[in-house]
Short mmCIF file of N, CA and C in Angstrom, two decimals:
data_model
loop_
_atom_site.label_atom_id
_atom_site.label_comp_id
_atom_site.label_asym_id
_atom_site.label_seq_id
_atom_site.Cartn_x
_atom_site.Cartn_y
_atom_site.Cartn_z
N GLN A 492 -14.62 -16.70 18.48
CA GLN A 492 -13.54 -15.84 18.95
C GLN A 492 -12.29 -16.66 19.19
N VAL A 493 -11.15 -15.98 19.17
CA VAL A 493 -9.89 -16.62 19.47
C VAL A 493 -9.10 -15.71 20.40
N GLN A 494 -8.43 -16.31 21.36
CA GLN A 494 -7.56 -15.57 22.27
C GLN A 494 -6.11 -15.86 21.90
N LEU A 495 -5.29 -14.83 21.93
CA LEU A 495 -3.90 -14.93 21.50
C LEU A 495 -2.96 -14.50 22.63
N VAL A 496 -1.92 -15.29 22.86
CA VAL A 496 -0.93 -14.96 23.88
C VAL A 496 0.46 -15.12 23.28
N GLU A 497 1.21 -14.03 23.25
CA GLU A 497 2.57 -14.06 22.72
C GLU A 497 3.58 -14.37 23.82
N SER A 498 4.71 -14.94 23.41
CA SER A 498 5.82 -15.19 24.32
C SER A 498 7.11 -15.26 23.51
N GLY A 499 8.23 -15.24 24.22
CA GLY A 499 9.52 -15.42 23.56
C GLY A 499 10.32 -14.15 23.38
N GLY A 500 9.76 -13.01 23.74
CA GLY A 500 10.51 -11.77 23.62
C GLY A 500 11.62 -11.69 24.64
N GLY A 501 12.46 -10.67 24.49
CA GLY A 501 13.55 -10.50 25.43
C GLY A 501 14.58 -9.52 24.91
N LEU A 502 15.74 -9.53 25.57
CA LEU A 502 16.86 -8.67 25.21
C LEU A 502 17.91 -9.51 24.48
N VAL A 503 18.35 -9.03 23.33
CA VAL A 503 19.34 -9.75 22.54
C VAL A 503 20.29 -8.76 21.90
N GLN A 504 21.52 -9.17 21.68
CA GLN A 504 22.49 -8.30 21.00
C GLN A 504 22.24 -8.30 19.50
N ALA A 505 22.65 -7.22 18.88
CA ALA A 505 22.54 -7.12 17.42
C ALA A 505 23.24 -8.32 16.77
N GLY A 506 22.58 -8.88 15.75
CA GLY A 506 23.10 -10.06 15.09
C GLY A 506 22.57 -11.36 15.67
N GLY A 507 21.92 -11.28 16.81
CA GLY A 507 21.39 -12.46 17.46
C GLY A 507 20.03 -12.87 16.93
N SER A 508 19.46 -13.89 17.57
CA SER A 508 18.18 -14.45 17.14
C SER A 508 17.22 -14.59 18.30
N LEU A 509 15.94 -14.53 17.97
CA LEU A 509 14.87 -14.82 18.91
C LEU A 509 13.76 -15.54 18.16
N ARG A 510 13.02 -16.36 18.89
CA ARG A 510 11.85 -17.00 18.31
C ARG A 510 10.63 -16.63 19.14
N LEU A 511 9.71 -15.92 18.50
CA LEU A 511 8.46 -15.56 19.16
C LEU A 511 7.43 -16.65 18.91
N SER A 512 6.58 -16.86 19.91
CA SER A 512 5.49 -17.81 19.79
C SER A 512 4.18 -17.12 20.10
N CYS A 513 3.13 -17.61 19.47
CA CYS A 513 1.79 -17.10 19.73
C CYS A 513 0.87 -18.30 19.90
N ALA A 514 0.30 -18.43 21.08
CA ALA A 514 -0.62 -19.52 21.37
C ALA A 514 -2.05 -19.04 21.19
N ALA A 515 -2.82 -19.80 20.41
CA ALA A 515 -4.21 -19.44 20.13
C ALA A 515 -5.15 -20.40 20.83
N SER A 516 -6.27 -19.88 21.32
CA SER A 516 -7.26 -20.73 21.96
C SER A 516 -8.64 -20.12 21.78
N GLY A 517 -9.67 -20.96 21.95
CA GLY A 517 -11.03 -20.46 21.99
C GLY A 517 -11.86 -20.70 20.76
N SER A 518 -11.24 -21.07 19.64
CA SER A 518 -12.02 -21.29 18.44
C SER A 518 -11.28 -22.25 17.53
N THR A 519 -11.78 -22.46 16.34
CA THR A 519 -11.12 -23.34 15.39
C THR A 519 -9.94 -22.60 14.78
N TYR A 520 -8.79 -22.77 15.36
CA TYR A 520 -7.60 -21.99 15.01
C TYR A 520 -7.27 -22.08 13.53
N SER A 521 -7.45 -23.25 12.93
CA SER A 521 -7.01 -23.43 11.55
C SER A 521 -7.82 -22.60 10.57
N ARG A 522 -8.92 -22.01 10.98
CA ARG A 522 -9.72 -21.17 10.10
C ARG A 522 -9.15 -19.76 9.98
N TYR A 523 -8.12 -19.46 10.70
CA TYR A 523 -7.61 -18.10 10.79
C TYR A 523 -6.31 -17.90 10.03
N ALA A 524 -6.23 -16.76 9.32
CA ALA A 524 -4.94 -16.27 8.87
C ALA A 524 -4.30 -15.56 10.06
N MET A 525 -2.98 -15.63 10.15
CA MET A 525 -2.27 -15.07 11.31
C MET A 525 -1.21 -14.09 10.86
N GLY A 526 -1.01 -13.08 11.69
CA GLY A 526 0.01 -12.09 11.36
C GLY A 526 0.79 -11.65 12.59
N TRP A 527 1.96 -11.10 12.32
CA TRP A 527 2.78 -10.45 13.35
C TRP A 527 2.94 -8.98 12.96
N PHE A 528 2.75 -8.13 13.95
CA PHE A 528 2.94 -6.70 13.80
C PHE A 528 3.89 -6.24 14.90
N ARG A 529 4.43 -5.05 14.77
CA ARG A 529 5.28 -4.51 15.83
C ARG A 529 5.06 -3.01 15.95
N GLN A 530 5.33 -2.54 17.16
CA GLN A 530 5.17 -1.11 17.43
C GLN A 530 6.32 -0.63 18.30
N ALA A 531 7.10 0.28 17.74
CA ALA A 531 8.19 0.91 18.47
C ALA A 531 7.66 2.16 19.16
N PRO A 532 8.34 2.62 20.21
CA PRO A 532 7.88 3.81 20.93
C PRO A 532 7.73 5.00 20.00
N GLY A 533 6.58 5.66 20.06
CA GLY A 533 6.33 6.85 19.27
C GLY A 533 6.02 6.59 17.81
N LYS A 534 5.88 5.31 17.45
CA LYS A 534 5.61 4.97 16.04
C LYS A 534 4.30 4.21 15.91
N GLU A 535 3.80 4.16 14.68
CA GLU A 535 2.60 3.40 14.39
C GLU A 535 2.91 1.89 14.41
N ARG A 536 1.87 1.12 14.69
CA ARG A 536 2.02 -0.33 14.61
C ARG A 536 2.18 -0.72 13.14
N GLU A 537 3.18 -1.54 12.85
CA GLU A 537 3.47 -1.86 11.46
C GLU A 537 3.47 -3.37 11.22
N PHE A 538 3.16 -3.72 9.99
CA PHE A 538 3.13 -5.12 9.57
C PHE A 538 4.54 -5.70 9.54
N VAL A 539 4.66 -6.96 9.99
CA VAL A 539 5.94 -7.65 9.96
C VAL A 539 5.85 -8.88 9.05
N ALA A 540 4.91 -9.77 9.33
CA ALA A 540 4.79 -11.01 8.57
C ALA A 540 3.39 -11.58 8.75
N ALA A 541 2.96 -12.40 7.78
CA ALA A 541 1.66 -13.04 7.87
C ALA A 541 1.70 -14.38 7.17
N ILE A 542 0.73 -15.24 7.53
CA ILE A 542 0.68 -16.58 6.97
C ILE A 542 -0.79 -16.96 6.78
N ASN A 543 -1.09 -17.64 5.68
CA ASN A 543 -2.49 -17.99 5.45
C ASN A 543 -2.89 -19.17 6.34
N TRP A 544 -4.16 -19.55 6.30
CA TRP A 544 -4.67 -20.52 7.26
C TRP A 544 -3.97 -21.87 7.16
N SER A 545 -3.57 -22.27 5.95
CA SER A 545 -2.96 -23.59 5.77
C SER A 545 -1.45 -23.57 5.94
N GLY A 546 -0.86 -22.38 5.94
CA GLY A 546 0.58 -22.29 6.11
C GLY A 546 1.38 -22.34 4.83
N VAL A 547 0.72 -22.39 3.68
CA VAL A 547 1.46 -22.52 2.43
C VAL A 547 1.82 -21.19 1.80
N ARG A 548 1.23 -20.12 2.28
CA ARG A 548 1.50 -18.81 1.70
C ARG A 548 1.87 -17.83 2.81
N THR A 549 2.92 -17.06 2.56
CA THR A 549 3.38 -16.10 3.56
C THR A 549 3.64 -14.74 2.91
N ALA A 550 3.76 -13.72 3.73
CA ALA A 550 4.10 -12.37 3.27
C ALA A 550 4.96 -11.72 4.34
N TYR A 551 5.88 -10.85 3.89
CA TYR A 551 6.81 -10.20 4.80
C TYR A 551 6.96 -8.72 4.46
N ALA A 552 7.20 -7.92 5.47
CA ALA A 552 7.60 -6.54 5.24
C ALA A 552 9.00 -6.55 4.63
N ASP A 553 9.27 -5.57 3.78
CA ASP A 553 10.59 -5.50 3.12
C ASP A 553 11.72 -5.43 4.15
N SER A 554 11.45 -4.80 5.27
CA SER A 554 12.50 -4.59 6.27
C SER A 554 12.94 -5.87 6.96
N VAL A 555 12.15 -6.94 6.86
CA VAL A 555 12.49 -8.18 7.54
C VAL A 555 12.71 -9.35 6.59
N LYS A 556 12.47 -9.15 5.31
CA LYS A 556 12.65 -10.24 4.34
C LYS A 556 14.06 -10.80 4.38
N GLY A 557 14.16 -12.12 4.40
CA GLY A 557 15.45 -12.77 4.45
C GLY A 557 16.00 -12.94 5.85
N ARG A 558 15.38 -12.29 6.83
CA ARG A 558 15.84 -12.40 8.22
C ARG A 558 14.80 -13.06 9.12
N PHE A 559 13.53 -12.82 8.85
CA PHE A 559 12.45 -13.35 9.69
C PHE A 559 11.70 -14.44 8.91
N THR A 560 11.18 -15.43 9.65
CA THR A 560 10.38 -16.49 9.05
C THR A 560 9.16 -16.74 9.92
N ILE A 561 7.99 -16.69 9.30
CA ILE A 561 6.75 -17.00 10.02
C ILE A 561 6.35 -18.44 9.69
N SER A 562 5.82 -19.14 10.68
CA SER A 562 5.35 -20.50 10.47
C SER A 562 4.21 -20.77 11.45
N ARG A 563 3.50 -21.88 11.22
CA ARG A 563 2.41 -22.21 12.12
C ARG A 563 2.28 -23.71 12.26
N ASP A 564 1.71 -24.12 13.37
CA ASP A 564 1.43 -25.52 13.66
C ASP A 564 -0.04 -25.59 14.05
N ASN A 565 -0.89 -25.97 13.10
CA ASN A 565 -2.32 -25.98 13.38
C ASN A 565 -2.71 -27.07 14.38
N ALA A 566 -1.94 -28.12 14.43
CA ALA A 566 -2.23 -29.18 15.40
C ALA A 566 -2.02 -28.70 16.83
N GLU A 567 -1.07 -27.77 17.00
CA GLU A 567 -0.76 -27.24 18.33
C GLU A 567 -1.35 -25.84 18.56
N ASN A 568 -2.06 -25.31 17.57
CA ASN A 568 -2.64 -23.96 17.67
C ASN A 568 -1.59 -22.91 17.97
N MET A 569 -0.49 -22.99 17.21
CA MET A 569 0.62 -22.07 17.44
C MET A 569 1.03 -21.40 16.14
N VAL A 570 1.54 -20.18 16.28
CA VAL A 570 2.22 -19.50 15.18
C VAL A 570 3.54 -18.96 15.73
N TYR A 571 4.56 -18.98 14.89
CA TYR A 571 5.91 -18.62 15.31
C TYR A 571 6.49 -17.53 14.41
N LEU A 572 7.42 -16.79 14.98
CA LEU A 572 8.20 -15.83 14.21
C LEU A 572 9.66 -16.02 14.59
N GLN A 573 10.40 -16.63 13.68
CA GLN A 573 11.84 -16.80 13.88
C GLN A 573 12.53 -15.56 13.37
N MET A 574 13.27 -14.90 14.25
CA MET A 574 13.93 -13.65 13.90
C MET A 574 15.44 -13.83 14.00
N ASN A 575 16.11 -13.70 12.88
CA ASN A 575 17.57 -13.83 12.82
C ASN A 575 18.20 -12.50 12.41
N SER A 576 19.50 -12.40 12.64
CA SER A 576 20.24 -11.19 12.25
C SER A 576 19.54 -9.93 12.75
N LEU A 577 19.18 -9.95 14.01
CA LEU A 577 18.41 -8.84 14.56
C LEU A 577 19.22 -7.55 14.59
N LYS A 578 18.50 -6.45 14.39
CA LYS A 578 19.09 -5.12 14.37
C LYS A 578 18.44 -4.26 15.45
N PRO A 579 19.13 -3.22 15.90
CA PRO A 579 18.51 -2.34 16.91
C PRO A 579 17.16 -1.78 16.45
N GLU A 580 17.02 -1.55 15.16
CA GLU A 580 15.74 -1.01 14.66
C GLU A 580 14.60 -2.03 14.70
N ASP A 581 14.90 -3.27 15.05
CA ASP A 581 13.84 -4.27 15.25
C ASP A 581 13.23 -4.17 16.64
N THR A 582 13.81 -3.34 17.49
CA THR A 582 13.29 -3.16 18.85
C THR A 582 11.86 -2.63 18.81
N ALA A 583 10.95 -3.35 19.47
CA ALA A 583 9.53 -2.99 19.46
C ALA A 583 8.76 -3.98 20.31
N VAL A 584 7.50 -3.67 20.55
CA VAL A 584 6.57 -4.66 21.08
C VAL A 584 5.97 -5.39 19.88
N TYR A 585 6.03 -6.71 19.93
CA TYR A 585 5.53 -7.53 18.83
C TYR A 585 4.18 -8.13 19.20
N PHE A 586 3.24 -7.98 18.27
CA PHE A 586 1.87 -8.43 18.48
C PHE A 586 1.50 -9.52 17.49
N CYS A 587 0.78 -10.50 17.99
CA CYS A 587 0.19 -11.55 17.16
C CYS A 587 -1.25 -11.15 16.85
N ALA A 588 -1.71 -11.43 15.64
CA ALA A 588 -3.07 -11.07 15.24
C ALA A 588 -3.69 -12.18 14.41
N ALA A 589 -5.04 -12.21 14.42
CA ALA A 589 -5.76 -13.27 13.69
C ALA A 589 -7.01 -12.72 13.04
N VAL A 590 -7.37 -13.33 11.92
CA VAL A 590 -8.63 -13.00 11.24
C VAL A 590 -9.11 -14.26 10.54
N VAL A 591 -10.43 -14.45 10.50
CA VAL A 591 -10.98 -15.61 9.81
C VAL A 591 -10.70 -15.47 8.32
N ALA A 592 -10.05 -16.45 7.74
CA ALA A 592 -9.70 -16.39 6.32
C ALA A 592 -9.29 -17.77 5.85
N THR A 593 -10.24 -18.54 5.33
CA THR A 593 -9.94 -19.90 4.89
C THR A 593 -9.67 -19.95 3.39
N THR A 594 -8.73 -19.11 2.96
CA THR A 594 -8.34 -19.07 1.55
C THR A 594 -6.83 -18.94 1.49
N MET A 595 -6.31 -18.64 0.32
CA MET A 595 -4.88 -18.37 0.17
C MET A 595 -4.54 -16.94 0.55
N TYR A 596 -5.53 -16.17 0.93
CA TYR A 596 -5.31 -14.76 1.21
C TYR A 596 -4.44 -14.58 2.44
N VAL A 597 -3.49 -13.63 2.35
CA VAL A 597 -2.59 -13.32 3.46
C VAL A 597 -2.73 -11.84 3.78
N PRO A 598 -3.48 -11.50 4.81
CA PRO A 598 -3.70 -10.08 5.13
C PRO A 598 -2.42 -9.41 5.61
N THR A 599 -2.16 -8.21 5.12
CA THR A 599 -0.97 -7.47 5.52
C THR A 599 -1.28 -6.11 6.13
N VAL A 600 -2.56 -5.78 6.22
CA VAL A 600 -2.97 -4.48 6.74
C VAL A 600 -3.55 -4.65 8.13
N ARG A 601 -3.14 -3.79 9.03
CA ARG A 601 -3.57 -3.88 10.42
C ARG A 601 -5.09 -3.93 10.55
N ALA A 602 -5.80 -3.11 9.81
CA ALA A 602 -7.26 -3.02 9.93
C ALA A 602 -7.98 -4.30 9.52
N GLU A 603 -7.30 -5.19 8.82
CA GLU A 603 -7.92 -6.43 8.38
C GLU A 603 -8.03 -7.46 9.51
N TYR A 604 -7.26 -7.27 10.56
CA TYR A 604 -7.21 -8.27 11.63
C TYR A 604 -8.24 -7.97 12.71
N ARG A 605 -8.86 -9.04 13.19
CA ARG A 605 -9.95 -8.91 14.16
C ARG A 605 -9.47 -9.10 15.59
N TYR A 606 -8.55 -10.03 15.80
CA TYR A 606 -8.15 -10.40 17.16
C TYR A 606 -6.66 -10.12 17.35
N TRP A 607 -6.34 -9.67 18.57
CA TRP A 607 -4.96 -9.27 18.87
C TRP A 607 -4.53 -9.81 20.23
N GLY A 608 -3.24 -10.12 20.33
CA GLY A 608 -2.66 -10.43 21.62
C GLY A 608 -2.20 -9.16 22.30
N HIS A 609 -1.62 -9.30 23.48
CA HIS A 609 -1.18 -8.14 24.26
C HIS A 609 0.26 -7.74 23.97
N GLY A 610 0.98 -8.56 23.24
CA GLY A 610 2.31 -8.18 22.81
C GLY A 610 3.42 -8.73 23.69
N THR A 611 4.62 -8.81 23.09
CA THR A 611 5.82 -9.21 23.82
C THR A 611 6.96 -8.29 23.38
N GLN A 612 7.75 -7.83 24.35
CA GLN A 612 8.80 -6.85 24.08
C GLN A 612 10.04 -7.53 23.52
N VAL A 613 10.55 -6.97 22.43
CA VAL A 613 11.83 -7.39 21.86
C VAL A 613 12.76 -6.17 21.88
N THR A 614 13.91 -6.34 22.50
CA THR A 614 14.89 -5.26 22.57
C THR A 614 16.21 -5.76 22.02
N VAL A 615 16.73 -5.05 21.02
CA VAL A 615 17.99 -5.43 20.39
C VAL A 615 19.02 -4.36 20.70
N SER A 616 20.09 -4.75 21.37
CA SER A 616 21.12 -3.80 21.77
C SER A 616 22.31 -3.87 20.81
N LEU A 617 23.08 -2.79 20.82
CA LEU A 617 24.27 -2.74 19.95
C LEU A 617 25.36 -3.66 20.48
#
């Protein structure tokens, strides 16, 4: 098992940046593919970005391509989401997720992930 704790959320003006962090503990972190999802009020939880276990392959939702960057540090058991050029529609609770996957595979579907954090709120104002 792996436990996930997100941090780094907050209130930012449109056009600003935030960096989310996800700390993993409890298992061999490097065996896991990692993803970020978000959920706005009244909406379904949606895929944002994902990274394979080694960090060489990534995937992004079309809505964040070119603005968000996912990365990981297996030595520190961390995964990050750098968010630039933020828009009000990026406002949501952001969740970190993990699934065992020691291949080049990058899961992009919510149901593929086994472990979830409790989320961190990101609010983007006009």
